[in-house]
Amino acid sequence: MDITALKAAVAADIDARCNDLAVVSRRLHAHPEVAFEERRSSALLVDFLSKNGFGVETGICGLPTAFRGTYGKGKPVIAFLAEYDALPKLGHACGHNLIAVASLAAALASRRAVDALGARVAIFGTPGEELYGGKAIMAAAGAFDGVDAAMIAHPGGGGRVLMNTLACETLKVQFKGVAAHAAGAPELGVNALEALIQSFNAINSLRQHIRSSERISGIITDGGEAANIIPAHAAAEFIVRAENDTLLDALKKRVMACFAGAAGATGAKLKYSWGERYATMISNVALAKLFHENMRSLGRAIDLGENTMLYFSTDVGNVSQLVPAIQPMVTIAPPGVMIHTPRFAKAAATSDALIAMLDAAKAMAMTAVDLLSNPETLKKVKEEFRRTIKGV
Ligand SMILES: [Zn+2]
Ligand SMILES: [Zn+2]
């Protein structure tokens, strides 16, 4: 088998399909759906896969908008991860429309590699990345068992293949107080909003004494009803981040002490619940090098980078703890245009962005060719995974 010709064939497959892929990307972008509500987006991708020879299971792991599509038989299994959730009010300001299309394109093109070399490709529809950690739930339910390597490409304002990201957990808190007339009888009230404000102030003080890599961010989602009523209810959402599980556990305790202190000071009752944990992302260097080389062969400049910490979190981290994984960041916006901003949402709809992400899709499919065509290559990737993640 001529590997160079096979790589050219998978790249040509994506070029030939480029108009259809552009339609999918535009549709996803034009109808943004937030975490776990991606019904149309998920259905659009499932339909495309089913019409192109993939066996697709929907609603896996108890998540209605999750899916798994597979093509081929046996081992190894090379997986692509698709995300398609948008951000509240900002739409596709994280460019997940492009992630979906890149993984879709890579999966479809990889059929040629499977036809020539055997084995299997899979595409996982992984919902709710922004808010609920869909991959964390899927990982815990065993969705990625049996996968040999996983790839996903994320659009960004700068490009690099290797990175680590912070572990994080989301926190929902509420304080319950007692309503009272704010002027007529404030002494009868217990002010839930004051409890929340004291919590924010305590956390602001805490920030001086935590590691520079740790992050605590929050918003008030309920601050009361009217200025003439002492708020009987107040609520907030936070995200707490640290470099690893041990540090995150310790930081969570210190954050909760801030809320408990505010409850004690004000007399308001505290209730809280933690969400799914997003694990630290550890990129597989051997896999990253293959992707990097394939991107360069397409004439697309991208830094290999190194496994240093980027200060955000992704549920791809949960996959990277189970399976050798990479999440290259591909430049689609000018430097300084950051994800989660209205400018980035605009950039995610441009044809330049799509072309860049389709190059990433080609490089992912070409990397699948590398892995399927040479057992030694996959062995190296898996050996590194065992050494760095499992410590054996
Ligand atoms: Zn995001
Ligand atoms: Zn994202």
Short mmCIF file of C-alpha atoms and ligand atoms in Angstrom, two decimals:
data_model
loop_
_atom_site.label_atom_id
_atom_site.label_comp_id
_atom_site.label_asym_id
_atom_site.label_seq_id
_atom_site.Cartn_x
_atom_site.Cartn_y
_atom_site.Cartn_z
CA MET A 1 0.00 0.00 0.00
CA ASP A 2 1.35 3.39 -1.03
CA ILE A 3 0.84 5.48 2.11
CA THR A 4 1.53 8.79 0.37
CA ALA A 5 -1.16 8.02 -2.23
CA LEU A 6 -3.60 7.01 0.52
CA LYS A 7 -2.98 10.26 2.38
CA ALA A 8 -3.57 12.19 -0.85
CA ALA A 9 -6.82 10.25 -1.32
CA VAL A 10 -8.19 11.09 2.16
CA ALA A 11 -7.32 14.76 1.62
CA ALA A 12 -8.99 14.70 -1.81
CA ASP A 13 -12.11 13.16 -0.23
CA ILE A 14 -12.44 16.25 1.98
CA ASP A 15 -11.86 18.64 -0.94
CA ALA A 16 -14.52 16.86 -2.98
CA ARG A 17 -17.04 17.20 -0.14
CA CYS A 18 -16.15 20.76 0.77
CA ASN A 19 -19.43 22.37 -0.40
CA ASP A 20 -21.59 19.95 1.60
CA LEU A 21 -19.37 20.43 4.66
CA ALA A 22 -19.69 24.22 4.30
CA VAL A 23 -23.47 23.85 4.36
CA VAL A 24 -23.30 21.82 7.60
CA SER A 25 -21.00 24.37 9.23
CA ARG A 26 -23.21 27.30 8.20
CA ARG A 27 -26.37 25.57 9.43
CA LEU A 28 -24.86 24.76 12.80
CA HIS A 29 -23.62 28.34 13.12
CA ALA A 30 -26.95 29.86 12.10
CA HIS A 31 -28.93 27.79 14.64
CA PRO A 32 -26.80 27.73 17.77
CA GLU A 33 -28.03 25.36 20.47
CA VAL A 34 -26.66 25.46 24.01
CA ALA A 35 -25.34 22.53 26.04
CA PHE A 36 -27.57 19.42 26.04
CA GLU A 37 -30.14 21.14 23.82
CA GLU A 38 -28.28 20.40 20.56
CA ARG A 39 -31.15 18.45 19.02
CA ARG A 40 -31.04 19.92 15.50
CA SER A 41 -27.26 20.03 15.43
CA SER A 42 -26.90 16.43 16.54
CA ALA A 43 -29.60 15.25 14.09
CA LEU A 44 -27.90 17.05 11.20
CA LEU A 45 -24.59 15.28 11.87
CA VAL A 46 -26.22 11.90 12.46
CA ASP A 47 -28.13 12.21 9.18
CA PHE A 48 -24.95 13.06 7.26
CA LEU A 49 -23.10 10.08 8.77
CA SER A 50 -25.94 7.61 8.21
CA LYS A 51 -26.20 8.62 4.56
CA ASN A 52 -22.48 8.00 4.15
CA GLY A 53 -22.13 4.44 5.35
CA PHE A 54 -21.65 4.92 9.09
CA GLY A 55 -23.57 2.80 11.59
CA VAL A 56 -24.87 5.35 14.09
CA GLU A 57 -26.26 4.93 17.60
CA THR A 58 -27.94 7.97 19.10
CA GLY A 59 -28.71 8.94 22.68
CA ILE A 60 -25.79 6.95 24.06
CA CYS A 61 -24.74 7.16 27.74
CA GLY A 62 -28.15 8.54 28.66
CA LEU A 63 -27.48 11.77 26.75
CA PRO A 64 -30.17 12.41 24.10
CA THR A 65 -27.88 14.52 21.90
CA ALA A 66 -24.83 12.22 22.09
CA PHE A 67 -24.06 9.69 19.38
CA ARG A 68 -21.48 7.19 18.16
CA GLY A 69 -20.88 6.47 14.48
CA THR A 70 -18.58 3.68 13.35
CA TYR A 71 -17.24 2.40 10.06
CA GLY A 72 -15.30 -0.83 9.58
CA LYS A 73 -14.65 -3.78 11.87
CA GLY A 74 -12.29 -4.91 14.58
CA LYS A 75 -9.20 -3.17 15.95
CA PRO A 76 -7.60 -0.73 16.18
CA VAL A 77 -10.26 1.95 16.59
CA ILE A 78 -9.32 5.53 15.73
CA ALA A 79 -11.84 8.07 17.00
CA PHE A 80 -12.75 11.64 16.16
CA LEU A 81 -14.65 13.72 18.69
CA ALA A 82 -17.32 16.17 17.58
CA GLU A 83 -18.66 19.05 19.69
CA TYR A 84 -21.62 21.17 18.63
CA ASP A 85 -22.88 23.14 21.60
CA ALA A 86 -22.98 26.93 21.52
CA LEU A 87 -22.70 29.54 24.27
CA PRO A 88 -25.72 31.25 25.84
CA LYS A 89 -26.41 34.51 23.96
CA LEU A 90 -23.03 34.46 22.15
CA GLY A 91 -23.87 31.64 19.70
CA HIS A 92 -20.90 29.75 18.25
CA ALA A 93 -18.33 31.94 19.98
CA CYS A 94 -16.24 28.84 20.71
CA GLY A 95 -16.46 27.68 17.07
CA HIS A 96 -17.91 24.26 17.86
CA ASN A 97 -19.67 24.32 14.47
CA LEU A 98 -16.17 24.03 12.99
CA ILE A 99 -15.14 21.29 15.42
CA ALA A 100 -18.18 19.26 14.35
CA VAL A 101 -17.47 19.70 10.67
CA ALA A 102 -13.75 18.93 11.00
CA SER A 103 -14.45 15.67 12.85
CA LEU A 104 -17.23 14.79 10.41
CA ALA A 105 -14.91 15.42 7.44
CA ALA A 106 -12.06 13.44 9.02
CA ALA A 107 -14.34 10.49 9.85
CA LEU A 108 -15.81 10.35 6.34
CA ALA A 109 -12.41 10.63 4.66
CA SER A 110 -10.96 7.94 6.94
CA ARG A 111 -13.33 5.41 5.38
CA ARG A 112 -10.82 5.24 2.54
CA ALA A 113 -8.09 4.28 5.01
CA VAL A 114 -10.35 1.62 6.55
CA ASP A 115 -11.26 0.25 3.09
CA ALA A 116 -7.57 -0.04 2.24
CA LEU A 117 -6.12 -1.12 5.57
CA GLY A 118 -8.94 -2.62 7.64
CA ALA A 119 -9.80 -1.77 11.28
CA ARG A 120 -12.29 0.88 12.31
CA VAL A 121 -12.93 4.59 12.61
CA ALA A 122 -15.41 6.08 15.03
CA ILE A 123 -16.92 9.50 15.50
CA PHE A 124 -18.35 10.45 18.87
CA GLY A 125 -20.95 13.18 19.16
CA THR A 126 -20.07 14.71 22.52
CA PRO A 127 -22.64 17.27 23.67
CA GLY A 128 -22.58 19.89 26.41
CA GLU A 129 -18.85 20.66 26.41
CA GLU A 130 -19.35 24.23 27.59
CA LEU A 131 -21.50 23.64 30.65
CA TYR A 132 -21.90 20.04 31.68
CA GLY A 133 -18.86 18.05 30.57
CA GLY A 134 -20.62 15.62 28.23
CA LYS A 135 -17.36 13.74 27.66
CA ALA A 136 -16.89 13.32 31.41
CA ILE A 137 -20.27 11.59 31.57
CA MET A 138 -19.53 9.53 28.45
CA ALA A 139 -16.07 8.58 29.74
CA ALA A 140 -17.54 7.42 33.05
CA ALA A 141 -20.15 5.38 31.16
CA GLY A 142 -17.41 3.58 29.20
CA ALA A 143 -18.11 5.20 25.80
CA PHE A 144 -14.40 5.37 24.95
CA ASP A 145 -13.51 1.84 26.06
CA GLY A 146 -11.73 0.05 23.23
CA VAL A 147 -10.70 3.28 21.45
CA ASP A 148 -6.97 3.29 20.59
CA ALA A 149 -6.48 7.00 19.85
CA ALA A 150 -8.73 10.07 19.76
CA MET A 151 -8.45 13.37 17.93
CA ILE A 152 -10.35 16.64 17.90
CA ALA A 153 -9.34 20.03 16.47
CA HIS A 154 -10.41 23.29 18.12
CA PRO A 155 -10.44 26.65 16.35
CA GLY A 156 -8.63 29.50 18.10
CA GLY A 157 -6.90 32.84 17.79
CA GLY A 158 -3.53 31.10 17.70
CA GLY A 159 -2.30 27.66 16.66
CA ARG A 160 -0.47 24.92 18.53
CA VAL A 161 -0.79 21.16 18.63
CA LEU A 162 0.35 20.32 22.17
CA MET A 163 -1.19 21.66 25.34
CA ASN A 164 -2.35 20.75 28.79
CA THR A 165 -5.45 22.33 30.32
CA LEU A 166 -6.72 22.87 33.85
CA ALA A 167 -9.00 20.49 35.70
CA CYS A 168 -12.21 22.19 36.76
CA GLU A 169 -15.58 21.74 38.40
CA THR A 170 -18.68 23.85 38.16
CA LEU A 171 -20.51 24.83 41.33
CA LYS A 172 -24.09 25.96 41.82
CA VAL A 173 -24.79 27.73 45.11
CA GLN A 174 -27.87 29.26 46.60
CA PHE A 175 -28.58 31.08 49.83
CA LYS A 176 -31.98 31.05 51.46
CA GLY A 177 -32.91 33.93 53.72
CA VAL A 178 -36.11 35.56 54.90
CA ALA A 179 -37.99 38.22 52.93
CA ALA A 180 -38.97 41.45 54.65
CA HIS A 181 -39.87 45.02 53.75
CA ALA A 182 -36.51 46.67 53.07
CA ALA A 183 -37.52 49.94 54.74
CA GLY A 184 -40.44 49.05 57.01
CA ALA A 185 -38.96 46.02 58.79
CA PRO A 186 -35.42 45.19 57.58
CA GLU A 187 -34.63 43.82 61.05
CA LEU A 188 -36.99 40.92 60.32
CA GLY A 189 -35.18 39.89 57.16
CA VAL A 190 -32.29 37.52 56.47
CA ASN A 191 -30.53 38.83 53.38
CA ALA A 192 -29.57 36.08 50.95
CA LEU A 193 -27.93 38.54 48.54
CA GLU A 194 -25.64 39.88 51.30
CA ALA A 195 -24.53 36.31 51.94
CA LEU A 196 -23.64 36.00 48.27
CA ILE A 197 -21.82 39.35 48.20
CA GLN A 198 -19.81 38.36 51.27
CA SER A 199 -18.95 35.08 49.52
CA PHE A 200 -17.65 36.99 46.49
CA ASN A 201 -15.60 39.26 48.77
CA ALA A 202 -14.16 36.31 50.68
CA ILE A 203 -13.24 34.63 47.39
CA ASN A 204 -11.61 37.87 46.20
CA SER A 205 -9.43 37.75 49.34
CA LEU A 206 -8.70 34.07 48.81
CA ARG A 207 -7.40 34.78 45.29
CA GLN A 208 -4.34 36.54 46.73
CA HIS A 209 -3.24 33.29 48.33
CA ILE A 210 -3.77 30.64 45.70
CA ARG A 211 -1.42 29.38 42.99
CA SER A 212 -1.05 31.62 39.95
CA SER A 213 -2.42 28.80 37.77
CA GLU A 214 -5.64 28.46 39.78
CA ARG A 215 -8.86 30.18 38.76
CA ILE A 216 -12.14 30.92 40.53
CA SER A 217 -14.79 32.68 38.44
CA GLY A 218 -18.46 33.26 39.14
CA ILE A 219 -21.66 35.05 38.23
CA ILE A 220 -24.80 35.90 40.20
CA THR A 221 -27.80 34.22 38.60
CA ASP A 222 -30.36 35.46 41.13
CA GLY A 223 -29.84 38.62 43.15
CA GLY A 224 -33.35 39.24 44.42
CA GLU A 225 -36.66 40.53 43.13
CA ALA A 226 -36.99 44.22 43.97
CA ALA A 227 -35.01 46.87 45.85
CA ASN A 228 -37.77 47.21 48.45
CA ILE A 229 -37.70 43.51 49.41
CA ILE A 230 -34.90 41.94 51.43
CA PRO A 231 -33.86 39.09 49.07
CA ALA A 232 -34.98 35.74 50.46
CA HIS A 233 -33.14 33.90 47.72
CA ALA A 234 -29.87 34.45 45.88
CA ALA A 235 -27.95 32.12 43.59
CA ALA A 236 -24.65 31.98 41.77
CA GLU A 237 -22.62 29.72 39.53
CA PHE A 238 -18.88 29.29 39.83
CA ILE A 239 -16.10 27.41 38.09
CA VAL A 240 -13.07 26.39 40.14
CA ARG A 241 -9.91 25.33 38.29
CA ALA A 242 -6.53 23.90 39.24
CA GLU A 243 -3.68 22.00 37.60
CA ASN A 244 -4.61 18.54 38.87
CA ASP A 245 -7.16 16.63 40.91
CA THR A 246 -5.31 16.94 44.23
CA LEU A 247 -4.93 20.70 43.93
CA LEU A 248 -8.53 21.06 42.77
CA ASP A 249 -9.84 19.09 45.76
CA ALA A 250 -7.88 21.35 48.11
CA LEU A 251 -9.05 24.55 46.37
CA LYS A 252 -12.69 23.41 46.42
CA LYS A 253 -12.50 23.13 50.22
CA ARG A 254 -11.15 26.67 50.53
CA VAL A 255 -13.86 28.02 48.22
CA MET A 256 -16.59 26.29 50.20
CA ALA A 257 -15.19 27.83 53.40
CA CYS A 258 -15.91 31.26 51.87
CA PHE A 259 -19.56 30.36 51.32
CA ALA A 260 -19.92 28.71 54.73
CA GLY A 261 -18.40 31.78 56.40
CA ALA A 262 -20.87 34.07 54.64
CA ALA A 263 -23.74 31.81 55.69
CA GLY A 264 -22.60 32.00 59.31
CA ALA A 265 -22.20 35.78 59.20
CA THR A 266 -25.61 36.48 57.68
CA GLY A 267 -27.74 33.61 58.94
CA ALA A 268 -28.71 32.64 55.39
CA LYS A 269 -28.83 28.90 54.64
CA LEU A 270 -26.36 27.59 52.09
CA LYS A 271 -27.17 24.91 49.52
CA TYR A 272 -24.76 23.83 46.81
CA SER A 273 -24.02 21.18 44.22
CA TRP A 274 -20.91 20.41 42.21
CA GLY A 275 -21.10 19.43 38.52
CA GLU A 276 -18.98 16.99 36.51
CA ARG A 277 -15.22 17.22 36.85
CA TYR A 278 -13.33 18.19 33.71
CA ALA A 279 -10.03 16.34 34.00
CA THR A 280 -6.62 17.81 33.17
CA MET A 281 -5.88 17.47 29.46
CA ILE A 282 -2.58 15.77 28.70
CA SER A 283 -1.75 15.73 24.98
CA ASN A 284 -0.02 12.68 23.51
CA VAL A 285 3.26 13.93 22.06
CA ALA A 286 3.79 11.09 19.57
CA LEU A 287 0.27 11.57 18.19
CA ALA A 288 0.74 15.35 18.12
CA LYS A 289 3.95 14.98 16.09
CA LEU A 290 2.15 12.92 13.44
CA PHE A 291 -0.61 15.53 13.17
CA HIS A 292 1.95 18.34 13.06
CA GLU A 293 3.88 16.69 10.24
CA ASN A 294 0.67 16.10 8.27
CA MET A 295 -0.44 19.74 8.70
CA ARG A 296 2.95 20.92 7.48
CA SER A 297 2.75 18.65 4.45
CA LEU A 298 -0.48 20.47 3.56
CA GLY A 299 1.37 23.80 3.73
CA ARG A 300 -0.50 24.89 6.86
CA ALA A 301 1.86 26.44 9.42
CA ILE A 302 1.17 25.43 13.01
CA ASP A 303 3.48 25.28 16.03
CA LEU A 304 3.96 21.90 17.64
CA GLY A 305 4.08 23.73 20.97
CA GLU A 306 4.72 21.82 24.17
CA ASN A 307 2.77 20.22 26.96
CA THR A 308 2.51 23.37 29.05
CA MET A 309 -0.65 24.56 30.74
CA LEU A 310 -3.19 26.69 28.91
CA TYR A 311 -5.52 28.46 31.30
CA PHE A 312 -8.84 26.99 30.33
CA SER A 313 -10.50 23.61 30.64
CA THR A 314 -12.01 21.07 28.30
CA ASP A 315 -13.76 17.76 28.78
CA VAL A 316 -11.39 16.35 26.14
CA GLY A 317 -9.22 16.09 29.26
CA ASN A 318 -11.41 13.22 30.49
CA VAL A 319 -10.80 11.39 27.21
CA SER A 320 -7.06 12.09 27.39
CA GLN A 321 -6.92 10.30 30.75
CA LEU A 322 -8.31 7.12 29.14
CA VAL A 323 -7.00 7.13 25.58
CA PRO A 324 -4.04 8.77 23.77
CA ALA A 325 -5.54 12.06 22.60
CA ILE A 326 -4.76 15.41 21.01
CA GLN A 327 -6.71 18.62 20.62
CA PRO A 328 -4.75 20.90 18.29
CA MET A 329 -5.74 24.56 18.32
CA VAL A 330 -6.02 25.85 14.76
CA THR A 331 -5.78 29.56 13.95
CA ILE A 332 -8.99 30.89 12.43
CA ALA A 333 -9.02 34.41 13.88
CA PRO A 334 -6.46 37.21 14.20
CA PRO A 335 -4.25 37.08 17.30
CA GLY A 336 -6.00 38.75 20.21
CA VAL A 337 -9.47 37.62 19.10
CA MET A 338 -10.21 35.20 21.89
CA ILE A 339 -12.76 32.40 22.01
CA HIS A 340 -15.98 33.19 23.91
CA THR A 341 -16.26 36.68 22.37
CA PRO A 342 -18.68 38.06 19.75
CA ARG A 343 -15.76 38.66 17.36
CA PHE A 344 -14.80 35.01 17.53
CA ALA A 345 -18.40 33.98 16.82
CA LYS A 346 -18.20 36.03 13.61
CA ALA A 347 -14.85 34.52 12.66
CA ALA A 348 -16.28 31.00 13.10
CA ALA A 349 -18.67 31.64 10.18
CA THR A 350 -16.07 32.71 7.61
CA SER A 351 -14.89 30.55 4.72
CA ASP A 352 -11.23 31.12 5.72
CA ALA A 353 -12.05 29.55 9.09
CA LEU A 354 -13.67 26.57 7.40
CA ILE A 355 -10.71 26.09 5.04
CA ALA A 356 -8.28 26.14 7.99
CA MET A 357 -10.37 23.61 9.92
CA LEU A 358 -10.74 21.38 6.87
CA ASP A 359 -6.95 21.32 6.64
CA ALA A 360 -7.00 20.14 10.26
CA ALA A 361 -9.57 17.51 9.25
CA LYS A 362 -7.28 16.34 6.45
CA ALA A 363 -4.34 16.17 8.86
CA MET A 364 -6.44 14.16 11.35
CA ALA A 365 -7.50 11.70 8.63
CA MET A 366 -3.88 11.45 7.43
CA THR A 367 -2.85 10.75 11.02
CA ALA A 368 -5.41 7.94 11.05
CA VAL A 369 -3.63 6.59 7.94
CA ASP A 370 -0.32 6.73 9.84
CA LEU A 371 -1.81 4.82 12.78
CA LEU A 372 -3.65 2.20 10.75
CA SER A 373 -0.86 1.56 8.26
CA ASN A 374 1.94 0.95 10.72
CA PRO A 375 1.37 -1.00 13.97
CA GLU A 376 4.72 0.31 15.27
CA THR A 377 3.46 3.89 15.04
CA LEU A 378 0.35 3.16 17.09
CA LYS A 379 2.44 1.12 19.53
CA LYS A 380 4.67 4.15 20.19
CA VAL A 381 1.62 6.35 20.81
CA LYS A 382 0.17 3.81 23.25
CA GLU A 383 3.49 3.25 25.01
CA GLU A 384 3.79 6.97 25.66
CA PHE A 385 0.22 6.98 27.01
CA ARG A 386 0.97 4.12 29.41
CA ARG A 387 4.15 5.83 30.58
CA THR A 388 2.79 9.36 31.05
CA ILE A 389 -0.81 8.76 32.11
CA LYS A 390 -0.81 5.34 33.70
CA GLY A 391 2.76 5.60 35.01
CA VAL A 392 3.71 2.06 33.87
ZN ZN B 1 -15.69 27.21 24.88
ZN ZN B 2 -14.67 25.10 22.79
#
